[in-house]
Tab-separated table of C-alpha atoms in Angstrom:
chain	number	residue	atom	x	y	z
N	201	MET	CA	0.088	-0.005	0.150
N	202	SER	CA	0.967	3.450	-0.415
N	203	TRP	CA	1.710	6.000	2.057
N	204	GLN	CA	-1.405	7.867	1.126
N	205	SER	CA	-3.762	4.756	1.680
N	206	GLU	CA	-1.995	4.085	4.809
N	207	LYS	CA	-2.665	7.437	5.972
N	208	ALA	CA	-6.360	7.455	4.913
N	209	HIS	CA	-6.747	4.407	6.826
N	210	GLY	CA	-5.157	5.739	9.688
N	211	GLU	CA	-7.244	8.612	9.699
N	212	GLU	CA	-10.406	6.535	9.758
N	213	ILE	CA	-9.268	4.832	12.871
N	214	ALA	CA	-8.058	8.171	14.413
N	215	TYR	CA	-11.493	9.341	13.834
N	216	ARG	CA	-13.000	6.316	15.427
N	217	LEU	CA	-10.750	7.003	18.583
N	218	ALA	CA	-12.055	10.477	18.978
N	219	PRO	CA	-13.187	9.708	22.527
N	220	LEU	CA	-9.490	8.860	23.372
N	221	GLY	CA	-8.251	12.240	22.387
N	222	HIS	CA	-6.706	13.959	19.380
N	223	VAL	CA	-5.033	11.105	17.481
N	224	GLU	CA	-2.375	12.555	15.115
N	225	VAL	CA	-1.487	10.707	11.741
N	226	VAL	CA	2.009	11.164	10.501
N	227	ARG	CA	4.296	9.564	7.940
N	228	PHE	CA	6.223	6.761	9.452
N	229	PHE	CA	8.605	5.006	6.959
N	230	SER	CA	6.161	3.760	4.018
N	231	GLY	CA	3.312	3.570	6.508
N	232	ALA	CA	1.702	6.016	9.062
N	233	ALA	CA	1.961	6.261	12.777
N	234	LEU	CA	-0.622	6.762	15.166
N	235	ARG	CA	0.047	9.382	17.829
N	236	LEU	CA	-1.682	10.761	21.054
N	237	ASP	CA	-0.262	13.687	23.041
N	238	GLY	CA	3.192	12.920	21.011
N	239	VAL	CA	3.286	9.445	21.823
N	240	MET	CA	3.170	6.777	19.075
N	241	PHE	CA	0.926	3.931	20.146
N	242	GLY	CA	0.469	2.291	16.858
N	243	PHE	CA	1.200	2.321	12.989
N	244	MET	CA	-0.259	1.232	9.866
N	245	SER	CA	1.778	-0.738	7.495
N	246	ARG	CA	0.694	-3.098	4.692
N	247	GLY	CA	-2.934	-2.431	5.252
N	248	SER	CA	-2.641	-3.448	9.021
N	249	LEU	CA	-2.618	-1.835	12.217
N	250	PHE	CA	-0.049	-2.441	14.714
N	251	LEU	CA	-0.359	-1.761	18.167
N	252	ARG	CA	2.188	-1.251	21.098
N	253	VAL	CA	2.280	-4.033	23.542
N	254	ASP	CA	3.626	-4.971	26.859
N	255	ASP	CA	3.374	-7.937	29.182
N	256	VAL	CA	-0.128	-6.747	30.086
N	257	ASN	CA	-1.872	-6.518	26.677
N	258	ARG	CA	0.420	-8.830	24.651
N	259	PRO	CA	-1.546	-12.038	25.692
N	260	ALA	CA	-4.891	-10.726	24.078
N	261	PHE	CA	-2.909	-10.446	20.760
N	262	VAL	CA	-1.273	-13.857	21.242
N	263	ALA	CA	-4.740	-15.392	22.104
N	264	ALA	CA	-6.354	-13.865	18.743
N	265	GLY	CA	-3.415	-15.630	17.053
N	266	MET	CA	-1.720	-12.421	16.041
N	267	GLY	CA	2.027	-12.164	15.917
N	268	PRO	CA	4.692	-9.285	15.952
N	269	PHE	CA	5.474	-6.868	13.078
N	270	SER	CA	8.239	-8.253	10.998
N	271	TYR	CA	10.063	-7.487	7.954
N	272	GLU	CA	12.545	-9.219	5.806
N	273	ARG	CA	16.233	-8.516	5.340
N	274	PRO	CA	18.596	-10.100	2.795
N	275	THR	CA	19.896	-12.633	5.533
N	276	ARG	CA	17.024	-12.795	8.047
N	277	THR	CA	13.625	-11.811	9.286
N	278	VAL	CA	13.624	-8.933	11.480
N	279	ALA	CA	10.685	-9.131	14.280
N	280	LEU	CA	9.557	-5.993	16.412
N	281	GLU	CA	8.362	-7.498	19.539
N	282	GLY	CA	6.818	-4.184	20.862
N	283	TYR	CA	4.152	-3.988	18.030
N	284	TYR	CA	1.505	-6.726	17.013
N	285	GLU	CA	-1.025	-6.602	14.438
N	286	THR	CA	-4.512	-6.006	15.427
N	287	PRO	CA	-7.118	-8.716	14.786
N	288	ALA	CA	-9.702	-7.873	11.979
N	289	ASP	CA	-12.772	-8.363	14.434
N	290	VAL	CA	-11.103	-5.640	16.728
N	291	LEU	CA	-11.057	-3.232	13.950
N	292	GLU	CA	-14.756	-3.665	12.996
N	293	ASP	CA	-15.861	-3.281	16.632
N	294	ALA	CA	-15.668	0.463	17.573
N	295	GLY	CA	-15.803	-0.570	21.409
N	296	ALA	CA	-13.078	-3.187	21.130
N	297	LEU	CA	-10.708	-0.828	19.030
N	298	PHE	CA	-11.074	1.898	21.584
N	299	ASP	CA	-10.388	-0.574	24.464
N	300	TRP	CA	-7.084	-2.207	22.575
N	301	CYS	CA	-5.837	1.473	21.357
N	302	ARG	CA	-6.193	2.705	24.762
N	303	GLY	CA	-4.060	-0.258	26.040
N	304	ALA	CA	-1.526	0.184	23.561
N	305	TYR	CA	-1.440	3.982	24.655
N	306	ARG	CA	-0.804	2.807	28.135
N	307	ALA	CA	2.011	0.338	27.074
N	308	ALA	CA	3.403	3.290	25.018
N	309	LEU	CA	3.491	5.628	27.850
N	310	LEU	CA	5.254	2.964	30.133
N	311	ALA	CA	7.867	2.184	27.639
N	312	GLY	CA	8.919	5.664	27.391
N	313	ALA	CA	11.089	7.272	24.769
N	314	PRO	CA	13.149	5.022	22.434
N	315	LYS	CA	16.674	4.418	23.883
N	316	ARG	CA	19.308	5.708	21.927
N	317	LYS	CA	22.852	3.941	21.669
N	318	ALA	CA	25.218	5.408	24.164
N	319	ARG	CA	28.445	6.763	22.236
N	320	PRO	CA	31.617	5.657	24.003
N	321	LYS	CA	33.012	8.532	26.025
N	322	SER	CA	36.431	9.951	24.804
N	323	LYS	CA	39.447	9.857	27.059
N	324	PRO	CA	40.266	13.685	28.072
N	325	ALA	CA	43.187	15.065	26.493
N	326	PRO	CA	46.336	14.606	28.746
N	327	LYS	CA	47.371	18.092	30.202
N	328	PRO	CA	50.449	19.856	28.738
N	329	GLU	CA	53.464	19.580	31.105
N	330	ALA	CA	53.667	23.478	31.413
N	331	THR	CA	50.167	23.574	33.073
N	332	ARG	CA	50.823	20.857	35.470
N	333	LYS	CA	51.623	21.842	39.210
N	334	ARG	CA	54.697	20.765	40.501
N	335	THR	CA	54.788	19.542	44.132
């Protein structure tokens, strides 16, 4: 699917989530991210909605037979365990969609901002001989 069709699908879902608050739909790679108060809790990709999961809401996704978002690399398949596909029956039921998205938002809030890899600290430059104190 194109970015425009992912965005249109995301905006339809955002409209249905109005009781949750103002859900913003923004570009996310070739799909569309769903954000509430600046917190990304889900995204649209390949025509599916993927929601943020944690140990509290993941069992519902697994029980529905859903799995994590994954993509192919030349040498392996990469799975993002933090986002699971939403079942079709949840997408069709406004109440269920609201509950699942509220749970995804809670999981995203608890997960916090993505952690960046720390750069190794460089060693401080040695002091020149002239500035060292002599004892």
